[in-house]
CSV table of C-alpha atoms in Angstrom, one decimal:
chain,number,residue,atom,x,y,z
A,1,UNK,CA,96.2,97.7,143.8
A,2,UNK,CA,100.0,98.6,143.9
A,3,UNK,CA,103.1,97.0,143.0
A,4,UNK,CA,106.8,97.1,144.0
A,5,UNK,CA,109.4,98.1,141.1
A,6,UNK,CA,112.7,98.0,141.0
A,7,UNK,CA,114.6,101.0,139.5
A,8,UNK,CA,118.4,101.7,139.4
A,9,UNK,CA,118.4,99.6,142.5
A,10,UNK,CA,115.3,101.4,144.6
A,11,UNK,CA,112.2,100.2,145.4
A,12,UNK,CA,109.1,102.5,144.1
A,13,UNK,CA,105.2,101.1,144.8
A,14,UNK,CA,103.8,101.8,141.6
A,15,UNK,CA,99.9,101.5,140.6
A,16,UNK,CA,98.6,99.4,138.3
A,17,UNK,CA,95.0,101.0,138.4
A,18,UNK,CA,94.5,103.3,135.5
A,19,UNK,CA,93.2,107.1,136.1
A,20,UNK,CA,90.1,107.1,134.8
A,21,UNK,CA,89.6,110.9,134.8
A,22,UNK,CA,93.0,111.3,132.7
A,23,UNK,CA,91.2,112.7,129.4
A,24,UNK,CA,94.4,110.9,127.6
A,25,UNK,CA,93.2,107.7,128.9
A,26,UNK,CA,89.7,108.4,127.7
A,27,UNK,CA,90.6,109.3,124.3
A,28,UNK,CA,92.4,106.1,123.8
A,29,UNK,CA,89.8,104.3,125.0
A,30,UNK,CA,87.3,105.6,122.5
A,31,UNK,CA,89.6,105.3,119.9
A,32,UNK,CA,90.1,102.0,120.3
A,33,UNK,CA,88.1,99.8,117.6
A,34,UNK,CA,85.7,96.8,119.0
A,35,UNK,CA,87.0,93.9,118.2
A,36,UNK,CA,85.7,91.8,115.2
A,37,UNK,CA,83.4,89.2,115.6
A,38,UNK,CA,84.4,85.4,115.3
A,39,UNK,CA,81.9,83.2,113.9
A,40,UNK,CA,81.5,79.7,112.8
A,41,UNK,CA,82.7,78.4,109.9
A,42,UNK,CA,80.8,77.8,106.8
A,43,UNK,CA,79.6,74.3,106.3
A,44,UNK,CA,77.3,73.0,103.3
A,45,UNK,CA,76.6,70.0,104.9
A,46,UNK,CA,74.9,72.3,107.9
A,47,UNK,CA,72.6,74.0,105.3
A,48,UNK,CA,71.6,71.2,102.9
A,49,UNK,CA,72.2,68.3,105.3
A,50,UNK,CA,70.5,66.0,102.4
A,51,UNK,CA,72.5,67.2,99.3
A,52,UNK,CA,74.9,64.9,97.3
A,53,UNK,CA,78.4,65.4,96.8
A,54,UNK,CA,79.2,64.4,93.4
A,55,UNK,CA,83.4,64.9,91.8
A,56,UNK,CA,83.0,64.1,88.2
A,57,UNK,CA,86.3,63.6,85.8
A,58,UNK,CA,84.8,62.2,82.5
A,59,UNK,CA,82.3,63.5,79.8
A,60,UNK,CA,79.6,60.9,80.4
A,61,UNK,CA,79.1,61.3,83.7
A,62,UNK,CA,79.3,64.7,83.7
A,63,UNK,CA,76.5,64.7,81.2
A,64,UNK,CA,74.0,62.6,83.3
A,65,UNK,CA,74.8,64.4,86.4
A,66,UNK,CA,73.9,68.1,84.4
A,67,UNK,CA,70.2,66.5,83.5
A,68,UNK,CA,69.6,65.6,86.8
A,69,UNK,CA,69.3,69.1,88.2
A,70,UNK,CA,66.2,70.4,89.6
A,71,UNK,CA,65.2,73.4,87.7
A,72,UNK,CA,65.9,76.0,89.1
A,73,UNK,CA,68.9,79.0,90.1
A,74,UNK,CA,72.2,77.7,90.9
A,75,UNK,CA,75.5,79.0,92.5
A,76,UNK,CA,78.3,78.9,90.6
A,77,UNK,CA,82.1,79.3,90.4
A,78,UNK,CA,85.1,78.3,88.7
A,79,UNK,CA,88.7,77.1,89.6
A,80,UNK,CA,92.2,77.0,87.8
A,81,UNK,CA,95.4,76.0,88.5
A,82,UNK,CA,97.5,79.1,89.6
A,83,UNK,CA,101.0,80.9,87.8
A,84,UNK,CA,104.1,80.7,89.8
A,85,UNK,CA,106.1,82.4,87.7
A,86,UNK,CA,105.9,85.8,86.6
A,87,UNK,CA,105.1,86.5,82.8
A,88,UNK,CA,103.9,83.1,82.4
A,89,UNK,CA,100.5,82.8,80.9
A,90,UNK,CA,97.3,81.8,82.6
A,91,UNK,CA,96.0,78.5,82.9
A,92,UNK,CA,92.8,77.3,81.4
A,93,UNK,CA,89.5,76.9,83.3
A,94,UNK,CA,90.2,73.3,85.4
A,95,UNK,CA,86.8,73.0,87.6
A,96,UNK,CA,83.3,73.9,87.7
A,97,UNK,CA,81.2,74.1,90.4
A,98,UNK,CA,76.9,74.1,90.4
A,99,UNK,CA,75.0,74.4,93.4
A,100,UNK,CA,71.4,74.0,94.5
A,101,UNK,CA,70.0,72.7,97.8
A,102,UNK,CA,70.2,68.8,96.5
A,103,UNK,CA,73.3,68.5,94.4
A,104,UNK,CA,76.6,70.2,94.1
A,105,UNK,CA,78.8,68.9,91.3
A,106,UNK,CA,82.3,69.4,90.7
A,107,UNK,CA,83.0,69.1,87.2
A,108,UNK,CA,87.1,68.9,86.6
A,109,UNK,CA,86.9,69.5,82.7
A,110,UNK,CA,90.2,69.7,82.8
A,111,UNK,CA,90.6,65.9,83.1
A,112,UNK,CA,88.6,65.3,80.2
A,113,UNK,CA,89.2,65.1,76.6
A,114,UNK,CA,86.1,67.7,75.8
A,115,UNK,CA,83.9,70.0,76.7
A,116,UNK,CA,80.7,67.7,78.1
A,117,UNK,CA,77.9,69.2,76.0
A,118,UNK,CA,75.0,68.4,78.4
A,119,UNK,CA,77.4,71.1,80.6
A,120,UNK,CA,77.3,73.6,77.3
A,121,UNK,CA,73.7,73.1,77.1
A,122,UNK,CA,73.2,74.2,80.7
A,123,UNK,CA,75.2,77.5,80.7
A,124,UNK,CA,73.8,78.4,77.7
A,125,UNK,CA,69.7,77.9,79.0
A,126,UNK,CA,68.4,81.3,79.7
A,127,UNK,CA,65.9,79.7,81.7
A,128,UNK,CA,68.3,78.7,84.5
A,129,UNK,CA,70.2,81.7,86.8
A,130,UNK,CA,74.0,81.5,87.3
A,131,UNK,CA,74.6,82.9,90.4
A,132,UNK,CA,77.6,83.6,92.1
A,133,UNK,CA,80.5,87.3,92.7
A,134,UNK,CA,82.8,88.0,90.2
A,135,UNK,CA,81.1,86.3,87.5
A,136,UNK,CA,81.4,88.7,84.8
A,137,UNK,CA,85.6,87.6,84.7
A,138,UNK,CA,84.3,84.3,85.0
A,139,UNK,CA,82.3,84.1,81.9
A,140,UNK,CA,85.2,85.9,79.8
A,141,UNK,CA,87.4,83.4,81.0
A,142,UNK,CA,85.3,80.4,80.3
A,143,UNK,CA,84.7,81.9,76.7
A,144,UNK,CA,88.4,82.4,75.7
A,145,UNK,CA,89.4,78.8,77.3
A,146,UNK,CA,86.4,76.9,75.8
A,147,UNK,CA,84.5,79.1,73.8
A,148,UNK,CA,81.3,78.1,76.0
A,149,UNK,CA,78.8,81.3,76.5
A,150,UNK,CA,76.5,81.7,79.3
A,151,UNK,CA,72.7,83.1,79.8
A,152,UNK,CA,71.1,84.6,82.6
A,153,UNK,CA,74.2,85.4,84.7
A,154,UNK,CA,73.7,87.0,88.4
A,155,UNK,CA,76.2,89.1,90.0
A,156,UNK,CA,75.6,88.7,93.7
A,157,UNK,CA,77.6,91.8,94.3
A,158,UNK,CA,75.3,93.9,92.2
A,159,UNK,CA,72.1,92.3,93.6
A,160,UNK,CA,72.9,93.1,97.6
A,161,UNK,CA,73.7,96.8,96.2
A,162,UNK,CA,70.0,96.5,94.9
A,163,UNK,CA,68.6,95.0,97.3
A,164,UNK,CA,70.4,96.8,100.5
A,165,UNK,CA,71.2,99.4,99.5
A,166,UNK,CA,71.1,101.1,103.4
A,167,UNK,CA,74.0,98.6,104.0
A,168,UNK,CA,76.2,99.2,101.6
A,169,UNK,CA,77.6,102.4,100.2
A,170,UNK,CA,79.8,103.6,97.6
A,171,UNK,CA,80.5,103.1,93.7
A,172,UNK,CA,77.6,100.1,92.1
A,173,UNK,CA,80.2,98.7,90.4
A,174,UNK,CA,82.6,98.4,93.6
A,175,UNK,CA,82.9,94.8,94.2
A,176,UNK,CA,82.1,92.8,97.4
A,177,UNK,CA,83.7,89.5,98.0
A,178,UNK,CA,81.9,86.5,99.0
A,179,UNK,CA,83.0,85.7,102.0
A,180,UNK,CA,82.2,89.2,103.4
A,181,UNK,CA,78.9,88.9,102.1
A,182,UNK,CA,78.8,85.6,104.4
A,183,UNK,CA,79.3,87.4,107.4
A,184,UNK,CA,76.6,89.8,106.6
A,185,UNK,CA,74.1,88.0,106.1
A,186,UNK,CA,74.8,84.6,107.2
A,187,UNK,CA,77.1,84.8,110.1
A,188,UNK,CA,79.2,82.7,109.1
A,189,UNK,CA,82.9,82.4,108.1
A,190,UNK,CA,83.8,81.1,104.6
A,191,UNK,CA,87.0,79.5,105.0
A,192,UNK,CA,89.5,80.7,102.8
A,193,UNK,CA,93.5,79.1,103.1
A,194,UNK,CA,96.2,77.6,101.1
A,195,UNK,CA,93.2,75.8,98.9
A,196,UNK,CA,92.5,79.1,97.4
A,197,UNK,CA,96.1,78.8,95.6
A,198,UNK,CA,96.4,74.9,95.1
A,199,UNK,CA,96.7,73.0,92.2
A,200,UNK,CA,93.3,72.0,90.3
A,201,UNK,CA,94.5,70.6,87.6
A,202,UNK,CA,95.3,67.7,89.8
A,203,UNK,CA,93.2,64.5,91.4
A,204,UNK,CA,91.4,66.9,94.1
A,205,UNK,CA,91.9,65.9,97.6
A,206,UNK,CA,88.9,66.4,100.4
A,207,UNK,CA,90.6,69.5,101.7
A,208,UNK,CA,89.9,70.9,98.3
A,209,UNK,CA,86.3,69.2,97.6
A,210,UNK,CA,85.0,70.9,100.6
A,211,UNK,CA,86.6,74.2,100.1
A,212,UNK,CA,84.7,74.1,96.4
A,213,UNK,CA,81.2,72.6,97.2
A,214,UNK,CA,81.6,75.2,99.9
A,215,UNK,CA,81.9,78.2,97.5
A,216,UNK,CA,79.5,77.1,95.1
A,217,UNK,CA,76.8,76.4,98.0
A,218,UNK,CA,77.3,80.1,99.7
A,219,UNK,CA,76.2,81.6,96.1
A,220,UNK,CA,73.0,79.5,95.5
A,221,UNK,CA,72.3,79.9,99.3
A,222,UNK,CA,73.0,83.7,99.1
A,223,UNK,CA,71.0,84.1,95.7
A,224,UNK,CA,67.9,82.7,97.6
A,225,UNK,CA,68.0,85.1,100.4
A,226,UNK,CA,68.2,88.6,97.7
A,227,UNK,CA,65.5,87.0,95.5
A,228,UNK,CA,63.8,86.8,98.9
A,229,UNK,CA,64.7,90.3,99.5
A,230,UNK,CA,63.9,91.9,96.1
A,231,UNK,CA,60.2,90.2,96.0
A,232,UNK,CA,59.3,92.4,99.4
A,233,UNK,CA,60.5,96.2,97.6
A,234,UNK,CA,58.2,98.3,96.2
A,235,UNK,CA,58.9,98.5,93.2
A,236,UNK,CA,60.4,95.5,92.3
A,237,UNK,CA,64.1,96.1,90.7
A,238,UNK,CA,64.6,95.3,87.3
A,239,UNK,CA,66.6,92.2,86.4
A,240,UNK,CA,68.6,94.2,84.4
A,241,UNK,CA,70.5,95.7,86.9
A,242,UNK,CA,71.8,92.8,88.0
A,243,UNK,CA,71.2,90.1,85.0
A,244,UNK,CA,73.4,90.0,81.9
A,245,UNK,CA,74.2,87.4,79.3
A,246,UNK,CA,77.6,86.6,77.7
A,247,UNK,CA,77.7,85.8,74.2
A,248,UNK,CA,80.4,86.5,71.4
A,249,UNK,CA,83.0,87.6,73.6
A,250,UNK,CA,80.6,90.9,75.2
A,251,UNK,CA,78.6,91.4,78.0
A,252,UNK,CA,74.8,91.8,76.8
A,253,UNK,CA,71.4,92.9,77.9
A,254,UNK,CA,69.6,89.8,78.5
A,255,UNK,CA,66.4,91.2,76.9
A,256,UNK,CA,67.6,93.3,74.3
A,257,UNK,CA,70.3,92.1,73.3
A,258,UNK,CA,72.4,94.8,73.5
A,259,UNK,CA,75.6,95.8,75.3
A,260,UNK,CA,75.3,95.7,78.7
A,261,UNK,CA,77.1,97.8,81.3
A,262,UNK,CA,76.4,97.5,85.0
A,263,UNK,CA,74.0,100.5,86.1
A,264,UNK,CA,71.1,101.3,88.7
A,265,UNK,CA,69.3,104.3,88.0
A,266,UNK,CA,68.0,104.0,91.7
A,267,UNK,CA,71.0,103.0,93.8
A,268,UNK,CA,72.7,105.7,96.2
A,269,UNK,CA,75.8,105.7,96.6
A,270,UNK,CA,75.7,107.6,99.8
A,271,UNK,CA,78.0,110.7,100.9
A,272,UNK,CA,82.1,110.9,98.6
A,273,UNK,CA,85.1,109.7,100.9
A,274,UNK,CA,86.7,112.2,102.2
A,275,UNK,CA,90.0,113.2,100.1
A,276,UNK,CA,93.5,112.1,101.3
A,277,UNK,CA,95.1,114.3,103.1
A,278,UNK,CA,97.6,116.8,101.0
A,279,UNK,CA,101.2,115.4,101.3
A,280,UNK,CA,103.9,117.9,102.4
A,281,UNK,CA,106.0,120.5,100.3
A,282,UNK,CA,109.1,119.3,99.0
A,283,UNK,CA,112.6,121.6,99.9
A,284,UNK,CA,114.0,121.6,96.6
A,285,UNK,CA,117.0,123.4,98.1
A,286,UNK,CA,117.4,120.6,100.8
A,287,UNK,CA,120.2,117.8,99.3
A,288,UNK,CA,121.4,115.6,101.3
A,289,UNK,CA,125.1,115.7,101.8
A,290,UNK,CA,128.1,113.5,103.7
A,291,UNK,CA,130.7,115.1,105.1
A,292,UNK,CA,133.5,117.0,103.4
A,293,UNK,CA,131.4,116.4,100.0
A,294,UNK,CA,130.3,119.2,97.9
A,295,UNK,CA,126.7,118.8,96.0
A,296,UNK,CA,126.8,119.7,92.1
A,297,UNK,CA,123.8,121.6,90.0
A,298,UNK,CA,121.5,120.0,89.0
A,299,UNK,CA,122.6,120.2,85.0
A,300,UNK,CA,125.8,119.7,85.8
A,301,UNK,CA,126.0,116.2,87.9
A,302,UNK,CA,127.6,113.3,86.5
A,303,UNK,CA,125.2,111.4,83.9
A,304,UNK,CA,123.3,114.3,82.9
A,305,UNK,CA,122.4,115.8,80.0
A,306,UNK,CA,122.2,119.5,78.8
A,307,UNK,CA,119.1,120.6,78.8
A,308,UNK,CA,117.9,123.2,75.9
A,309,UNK,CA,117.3,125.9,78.2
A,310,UNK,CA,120.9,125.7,79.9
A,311,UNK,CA,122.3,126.2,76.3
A,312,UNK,CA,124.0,130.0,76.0
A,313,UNK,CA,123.7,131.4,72.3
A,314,UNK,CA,127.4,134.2,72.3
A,315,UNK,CA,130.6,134.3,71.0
A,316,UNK,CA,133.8,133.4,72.6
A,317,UNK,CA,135.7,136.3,74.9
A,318,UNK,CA,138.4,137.9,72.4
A,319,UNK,CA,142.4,138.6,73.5
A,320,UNK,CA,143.0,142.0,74.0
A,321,UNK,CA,144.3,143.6,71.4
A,322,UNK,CA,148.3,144.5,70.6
A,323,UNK,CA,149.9,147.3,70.1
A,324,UNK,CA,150.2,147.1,66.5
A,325,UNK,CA,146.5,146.5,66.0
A,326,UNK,CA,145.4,149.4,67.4
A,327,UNK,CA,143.2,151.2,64.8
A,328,UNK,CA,142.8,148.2,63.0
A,329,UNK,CA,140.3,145.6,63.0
A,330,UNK,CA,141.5,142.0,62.6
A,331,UNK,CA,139.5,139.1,63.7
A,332,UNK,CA,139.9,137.4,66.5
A,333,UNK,CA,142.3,134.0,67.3
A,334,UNK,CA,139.7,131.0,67.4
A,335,UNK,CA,138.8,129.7,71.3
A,336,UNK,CA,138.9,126.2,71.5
A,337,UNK,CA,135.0,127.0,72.1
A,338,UNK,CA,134.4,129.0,69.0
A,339,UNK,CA,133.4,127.3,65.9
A,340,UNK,CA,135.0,129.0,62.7
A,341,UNK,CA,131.5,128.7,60.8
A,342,UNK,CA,129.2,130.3,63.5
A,343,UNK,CA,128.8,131.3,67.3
A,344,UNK,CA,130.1,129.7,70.3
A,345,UNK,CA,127.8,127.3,72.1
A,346,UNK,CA,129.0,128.0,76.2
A,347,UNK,CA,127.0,125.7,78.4
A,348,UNK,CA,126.4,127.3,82.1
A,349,UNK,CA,124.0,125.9,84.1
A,350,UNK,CA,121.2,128.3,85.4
A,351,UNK,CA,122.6,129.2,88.5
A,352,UNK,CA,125.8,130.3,86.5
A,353,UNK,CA,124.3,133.0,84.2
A,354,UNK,CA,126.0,136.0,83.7
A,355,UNK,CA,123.7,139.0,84.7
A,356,UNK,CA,122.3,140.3,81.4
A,357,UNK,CA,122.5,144.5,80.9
A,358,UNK,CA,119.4,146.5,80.6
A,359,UNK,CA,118.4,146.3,77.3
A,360,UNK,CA,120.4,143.7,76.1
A,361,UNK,CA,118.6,140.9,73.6
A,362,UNK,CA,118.7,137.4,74.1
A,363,UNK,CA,118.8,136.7,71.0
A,364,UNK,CA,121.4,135.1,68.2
A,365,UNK,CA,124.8,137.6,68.1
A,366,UNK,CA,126.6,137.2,65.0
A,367,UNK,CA,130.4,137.4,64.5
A,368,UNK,CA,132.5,140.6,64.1
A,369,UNK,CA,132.8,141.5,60.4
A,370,UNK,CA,136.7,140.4,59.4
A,371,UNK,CA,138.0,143.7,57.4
A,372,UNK,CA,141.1,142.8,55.3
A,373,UNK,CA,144.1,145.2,56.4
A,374,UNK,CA,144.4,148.2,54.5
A,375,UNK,CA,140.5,148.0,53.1
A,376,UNK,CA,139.6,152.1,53.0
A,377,UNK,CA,142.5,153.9,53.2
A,378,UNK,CA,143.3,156.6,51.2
A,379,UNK,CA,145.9,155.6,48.1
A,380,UNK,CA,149.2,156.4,48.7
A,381,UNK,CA,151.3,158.8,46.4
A,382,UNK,CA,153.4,156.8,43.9
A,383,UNK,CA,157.0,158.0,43.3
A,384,UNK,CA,158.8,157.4,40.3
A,385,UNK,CA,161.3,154.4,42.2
A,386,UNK,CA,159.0,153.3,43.9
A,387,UNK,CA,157.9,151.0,41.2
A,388,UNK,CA,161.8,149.1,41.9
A,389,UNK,CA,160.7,148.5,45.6
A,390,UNK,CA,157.2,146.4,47.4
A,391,UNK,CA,156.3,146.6,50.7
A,392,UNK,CA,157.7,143.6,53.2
A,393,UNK,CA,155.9,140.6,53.0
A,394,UNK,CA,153.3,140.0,56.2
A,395,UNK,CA,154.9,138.3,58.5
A,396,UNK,CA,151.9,136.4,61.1
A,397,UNK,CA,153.3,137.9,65.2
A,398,UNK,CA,152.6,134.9,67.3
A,399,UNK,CA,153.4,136.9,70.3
A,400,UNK,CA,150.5,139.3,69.8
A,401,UNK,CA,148.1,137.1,69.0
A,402,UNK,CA,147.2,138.2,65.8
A,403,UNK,CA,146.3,136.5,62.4
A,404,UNK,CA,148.7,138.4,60.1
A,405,UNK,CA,150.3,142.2,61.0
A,406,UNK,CA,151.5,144.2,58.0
A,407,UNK,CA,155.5,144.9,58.9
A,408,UNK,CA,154.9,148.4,57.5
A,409,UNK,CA,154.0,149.6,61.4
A,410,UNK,CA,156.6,148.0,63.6
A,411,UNK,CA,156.3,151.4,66.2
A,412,UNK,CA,152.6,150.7,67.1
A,413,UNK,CA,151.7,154.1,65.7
A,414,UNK,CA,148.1,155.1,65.0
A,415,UNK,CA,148.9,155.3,61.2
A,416,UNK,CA,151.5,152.5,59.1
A,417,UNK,CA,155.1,153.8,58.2
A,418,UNK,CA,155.3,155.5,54.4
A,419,UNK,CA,157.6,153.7,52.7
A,420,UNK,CA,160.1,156.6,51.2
A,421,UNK,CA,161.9,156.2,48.0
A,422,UNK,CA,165.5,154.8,48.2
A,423,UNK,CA,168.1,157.4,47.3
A,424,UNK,CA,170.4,156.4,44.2
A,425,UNK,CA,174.0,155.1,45.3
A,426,UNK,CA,176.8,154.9,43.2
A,427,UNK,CA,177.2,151.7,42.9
A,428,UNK,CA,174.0,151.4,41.1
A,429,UNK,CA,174.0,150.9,37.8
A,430,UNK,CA,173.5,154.1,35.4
């Protein structure tokens, strides 16, 4: 089958008819996932066509309605009103759902002015199962809301790891959701929309009545079908793998009596995923730059901080010296880096360092020694006048640099003037 295309004002007979010996074509092909399967939804009312609906919103009722149940395992599940705004604190527990093949109740304690205690009574009864996924955050929520602890508590997730384990692999304590658990083993779709995040606090419409007894009915219904499952292995798993009781604010053994933690000594978890693939090398001496824009160091960009190891322990680069301080030593002007009580603290960064000499120590220099002028010569000869004259008071040369020259050596010799005895004059007195 061909076609006629238009292109830049040519016709061209194209063919529509893929190439099935392209090895591209194949490999797409078999790449290609199947598509998932679409099933029914999930209806209680298809399972238990007999079963009674019942919404309860006061603590009488709810009372008679809790005796009424058949002994027996039931599904069960929680609702609350969701947070809208972040940092706000949860809401408490607004509805309760029980399940069985006659009755599901929906209990909205949240209406009422207590706790029913018939409802208490019931949680509490290690005789009856609570079944349902997730249950282990429901029975910590329940306790911190209304202090209410529960017995004989089922974690469906836990129980079809026991009891399939060929089906599903990975960590026991991964958990599975319900609805996925639906479509294993029931075909069916649990319907899941904007119910899941409405508000339960209020008078609930039939929209959210069905999307409840719907959730509470899977888990009694599910429940039945592992407890069918677990009777047929050989051996027959322990309930504790599975089974736990919530009491004083802990998970416990439901035996024992001690803490509980979810383990199966005989579960596989099959084969480790594979790792995630390594992620790429980053080019530290890749920057990004514009145009025309010159990148800085790293310790020296704008906002930064010297870093300890950028910090240069030396002394501040002297003038040269003048003539008239050759063969003296006199300390040295004070940079404007130089600190008079210790060593200069010159920040470079590291791509800045001077090269350092062979055999030169990184560690602290101290100052040159100051040697006051004059300070181990030999004394000079002493001459009976020279008693009547002093040497010339220092005067500081700016020009030179230095902190005070003696005016004895104006030539810049390498040794000071003598100072020679003044010859008498007449007009001195006798």
């Amino acid at each position: 089958m061909s076609r006629i295309e238009t292109f830049l004002g040519v016709s061209v007979a194209t063919s529509s008819r893929i190439d099935v010996t392209d090895p591209k074509n194949n490999a797409d092909t078999a790449a290609e996932k199947p598509p998932a399967p679409v099933y029914e939804l999930y209806s209680w009312r298809s399972k238990s066509p007999n079963a009674r609906l019942v919404y309860i919103r006061n603590v009488h009722t709810a009372n008679v309605e809790v005796a009424r149940l058949a002994h027996g395992p039931l599904g069960f599940d929680m609702e609350w009103k969701p947070i809208y705004n972040k940092g706000q604190a949860e809401n408490p527990v607004s509805l309760i759902q029980l399940a069985n093949s006659e009755t599901i109740l929906l209990i909205q304690i949240s209406a009422m002015p207590r706790f029913p205690e018939g409802l208490k009574e019931l949680l509490s009864d290690p005789r009856v199962v609570k079944a349902g996924v997730g249950i282990q955050g429901d029975c910590k929520k329940l306790f911190s809301d209304w202090g209410v602890p529960m017995r004989n508590c089922v974690d469906l997730s836990l129980l079809a790891r026991t009891v399939d384990n060929e089906r599903w692999k990975g960590r026991y304590v991964a958990p599975i959701g319900l609805a996925r658990l639906c479509e294993a083993y029931e075909e069916l779709t649990l319907a899941k929309g904007k119910a899941t995040r409405s508000n339960w606090e209020q008078v609930l419409t039939e929209v959210q009545q069905q999307y409840a007894a719907n959730d509470g009915h899977v888990g009694y219904w599910l429940y039945c079908k592992f407890a069918q499952m677990a009777s047929a292995m050989n051996p027959v798993p322990r309930l504790v793998y599975y089974t736990f009781d919530y009491l004083d604010g802990r998970l416990c053994d439901p035996f024992i009596g001690v803490r509980w933690s979810p383990d199966n000594p005989y579960y596989d978890p099959g084969p480790p995923p594979p790792p995630p693939p390594p992620r790429p090398p980053k080019d530290k001496k890749k920057a990004v730059q514009r145009e025309g824009e010159r990148a800085l160091p790293r310790a020296v960009r704008f906002g930064d901080h010297p870093r300890a190891s950028d910090v240069q322990v030396g002394r501040a680069p002297a003038s040269p010296p003048s003539p008239r301080q050759v063969g003296r030593v006199f300390p040295s002007p004070p940079s404007p880096r130089q600190d008079r009580a210790g060593p200069s603290l010159q920040f470079r960064p590291p791509s800045r360092q001077p090269p350092r000499a062979r055999g030169q120590s990184l560690g602290y220099r101290e100052p040159p020694v100051f040697v006051p002028p004059g300070f181990g010569m030999k004394p000079q000869p002493t001459h009976p006048a020279a008693n009547m004259h002093t040497h010339a008071t220092p005067v500081p040369n700016t020009s030179s640099g230095g902190v005070g020259e003696h005016s004895g050596a104006p030539s810049g010799r390498g040794k000071p003037r003598r100072s020679r005895p003044r010859r008498p004059h007449r007009s001195d007195p006798s």
